[in-house]
Amino acid sequence: AKFTRVDQSTCIACGACGASAPEIFDYNDEGIAYVILDDNEGCQEVPEDLYDDLEDAMEGCPTESIKVASNAESLMDE
Ligand code: F3S
Protein backbone atom coordinates (compact mmCIF):
# COMPACT_ATOMS: atom_id res chain seq x y z
CA ALA A 1 0.00 0.00 0.00
CA LYS A 2 1.04 3.58 -0.49
CA PHE A 3 0.08 6.70 1.36
CA THR A 4 1.08 10.24 0.53
CA ARG A 5 1.13 13.63 2.11
CA VAL A 6 2.43 17.08 1.15
CA ASP A 7 4.82 18.75 3.56
CA GLN A 8 3.16 22.14 3.36
CA SER A 9 5.99 23.81 5.29
CA THR A 10 8.35 23.23 2.36
CA CYS A 11 5.93 23.36 -0.61
CA ILE A 12 6.65 26.47 -2.67
CA ALA A 13 3.42 26.26 -4.66
CA CYS A 14 5.25 25.40 -7.85
CA GLY A 15 2.24 23.52 -9.16
CA ALA A 16 4.00 20.52 -10.68
CA CYS A 17 2.37 17.83 -8.58
CA GLY A 18 -1.21 18.56 -9.60
CA ALA A 19 -0.13 18.57 -13.23
CA SER A 20 1.47 15.13 -12.85
CA ALA A 21 -1.21 13.67 -10.62
CA PRO A 22 -4.45 15.68 -10.86
CA GLU A 23 -6.44 12.94 -9.13
CA ILE A 24 -4.17 13.04 -6.09
CA PHE A 25 -3.05 16.64 -5.61
CA ASP A 26 -4.85 19.97 -5.66
CA TYR A 27 -3.97 23.39 -4.25
CA ASN A 28 -5.40 25.61 -1.55
CA ASP A 29 -6.06 29.34 -1.94
CA GLU A 30 -2.35 30.11 -1.57
CA GLY A 31 -1.40 27.53 -4.17
CA ILE A 32 0.02 25.17 -1.56
CA ALA A 33 -0.58 21.56 -2.48
CA TYR A 34 -2.61 19.02 -0.54
CA VAL A 35 -3.73 15.44 -1.04
CA ILE A 36 -7.30 15.33 -2.31
CA LEU A 37 -7.89 11.76 -1.13
CA ASP A 38 -7.80 12.54 2.58
CA ASP A 39 -7.42 16.31 2.88
CA ASN A 40 -3.66 15.85 3.33
CA GLU A 41 -3.99 13.62 6.37
CA GLY A 42 -1.91 10.87 4.76
CA CYS A 43 -4.37 8.27 6.03
CA GLN A 44 -6.08 7.14 2.82
CA GLU A 45 -4.50 4.50 0.58
CA VAL A 46 -3.53 5.73 -2.88
CA PRO A 47 -5.35 3.62 -5.49
CA GLU A 48 -2.89 1.41 -7.38
CA ASP A 49 -3.83 2.83 -10.75
CA LEU A 50 -2.48 6.18 -9.57
CA TYR A 51 0.96 4.88 -8.53
CA ASP A 52 2.63 6.05 -11.76
CA ASP A 53 1.18 9.53 -11.36
CA LEU A 54 2.27 9.59 -7.74
CA GLU A 55 5.82 8.67 -8.63
CA ASP A 56 5.96 11.34 -11.34
CA ALA A 57 4.72 13.93 -8.87
CA MET A 58 7.16 12.86 -6.18
CA GLU A 59 10.12 12.98 -8.57
CA GLY A 60 8.97 16.26 -10.09
CA CYS A 61 8.60 18.23 -6.88
CA PRO A 62 11.56 20.63 -6.66
CA THR A 63 11.49 20.77 -2.87
CA GLU A 64 10.84 17.07 -2.16
CA SER A 65 7.67 18.05 -0.35
CA ILE A 66 5.72 15.01 -1.48
CA LYS A 67 6.14 12.29 1.10
CA VAL A 68 5.25 8.71 0.29
CA ALA A 69 5.20 5.79 2.69
CA SER A 70 3.86 2.26 2.87
CA ASN A 71 1.92 2.96 6.03
CA ALA A 72 -0.03 5.95 7.26
CA GLU A 73 1.62 6.10 10.67
CA SER A 74 5.06 7.06 9.37
CA LEU A 75 3.57 9.98 7.44
CA MET A 76 1.66 11.26 10.42
CA ASP A 77 4.83 11.25 12.52
CA GLU A 78 6.64 13.64 10.21
FE1 F3S B 1 4.40 22.12 -3.78
FE2 F3S B 1 6.06 20.37 -4.77
FE3 F3S B 1 3.57 20.36 -5.51
S1 F3S B 1 6.51 22.50 -4.32
S2 F3S B 1 2.93 22.48 -5.42
S3 F3S B 1 4.33 19.96 -3.47
S4 F3S B 1 5.30 19.94 -6.80
Coordinates of C-alpha atoms and ligand atoms in Angstrom, one line a residue:
A1 CA 0.0 0.0 0.0
K2 CA 1.0 3.6 -0.5
F3 CA 0.1 6.7 1.4
T4 CA 1.1 10.2 0.5
R5 CA 1.1 13.6 2.1
V6 CA 2.4 17.1 1.2
D7 CA 4.8 18.8 3.6
Q8 CA 3.2 22.1 3.4
S9 CA 6.0 23.8 5.3
T10 CA 8.4 23.2 2.4
C11 CA 5.9 23.4 -0.6
I12 CA 6.7 26.5 -2.7
A13 CA 3.4 26.3 -4.7
C14 CA 5.3 25.4 -7.9
G15 CA 2.2 23.5 -9.2
A16 CA 4.0 20.5 -10.7
C17 CA 2.4 17.8 -8.6
G18 CA -1.2 18.6 -9.6
A19 CA -0.1 18.6 -13.2
S20 CA 1.5 15.1 -12.9
A21 CA -1.2 13.7 -10.6
P22 CA -4.4 15.7 -10.9
E23 CA -6.4 12.9 -9.1
I24 CA -4.2 13.0 -6.1
F25 CA -3.1 16.6 -5.6
D26 CA -4.9 20.0 -5.7
Y27 CA -4.0 23.4 -4.3
N28 CA -5.4 25.6 -1.5
D29 CA -6.1 29.3 -1.9
E30 CA -2.4 30.1 -1.6
G31 CA -1.4 27.5 -4.2
I32 CA 0.0 25.2 -1.6
A33 CA -0.6 21.6 -2.5
Y34 CA -2.6 19.0 -0.5
V35 CA -3.7 15.4 -1.0
I36 CA -7.3 15.3 -2.3
L37 CA -7.9 11.8 -1.1
D38 CA -7.8 12.5 2.6
D39 CA -7.4 16.3 2.9
N40 CA -3.7 15.8 3.3
E41 CA -4.0 13.6 6.4
G42 CA -1.9 10.9 4.8
C43 CA -4.4 8.3 6.0
Q44 CA -6.1 7.1 2.8
E45 CA -4.5 4.5 0.6
V46 CA -3.5 5.7 -2.9
P47 CA -5.3 3.6 -5.5
E48 CA -2.9 1.4 -7.4
D49 CA -3.8 2.8 -10.8
L50 CA -2.5 6.2 -9.6
Y51 CA 1.0 4.9 -8.5
D52 CA 2.6 6.0 -11.8
D53 CA 1.2 9.5 -11.4
L54 CA 2.3 9.6 -7.7
E55 CA 5.8 8.7 -8.6
D56 CA 6.0 11.3 -11.3
A57 CA 4.7 13.9 -8.9
M58 CA 7.2 12.9 -6.2
E59 CA 10.1 13.0 -8.6
G60 CA 9.0 16.3 -10.1
C61 CA 8.6 18.2 -6.9
P62 CA 11.6 20.6 -6.7
T63 CA 11.5 20.8 -2.9
E64 CA 10.8 17.1 -2.2
S65 CA 7.7 18.0 -0.3
I66 CA 5.7 15.0 -1.5
K67 CA 6.1 12.3 1.1
V68 CA 5.3 8.7 0.3
A69 CA 5.2 5.8 2.7
S70 CA 3.9 2.3 2.9
N71 CA 1.9 3.0 6.0
A72 CA 0.0 5.9 7.3
E73 CA 1.6 6.1 10.7
S74 CA 5.1 7.1 9.4
L75 CA 3.6 10.0 7.4
M76 CA 1.7 11.3 10.4
D77 CA 4.8 11.3 12.5
E78 CA 6.6 13.6 10.2
Ligands
F3S1 FE1 4.4 22.1 -3.8 FE2 6.1 20.4 -4.8 FE3 3.6 20.4 -5.5 S1 6.5 22.5 -4.3 S2 2.9 22.5 -5.4 S3 4.3 20.0 -3.5 S4 5.3 19.9 -6.8

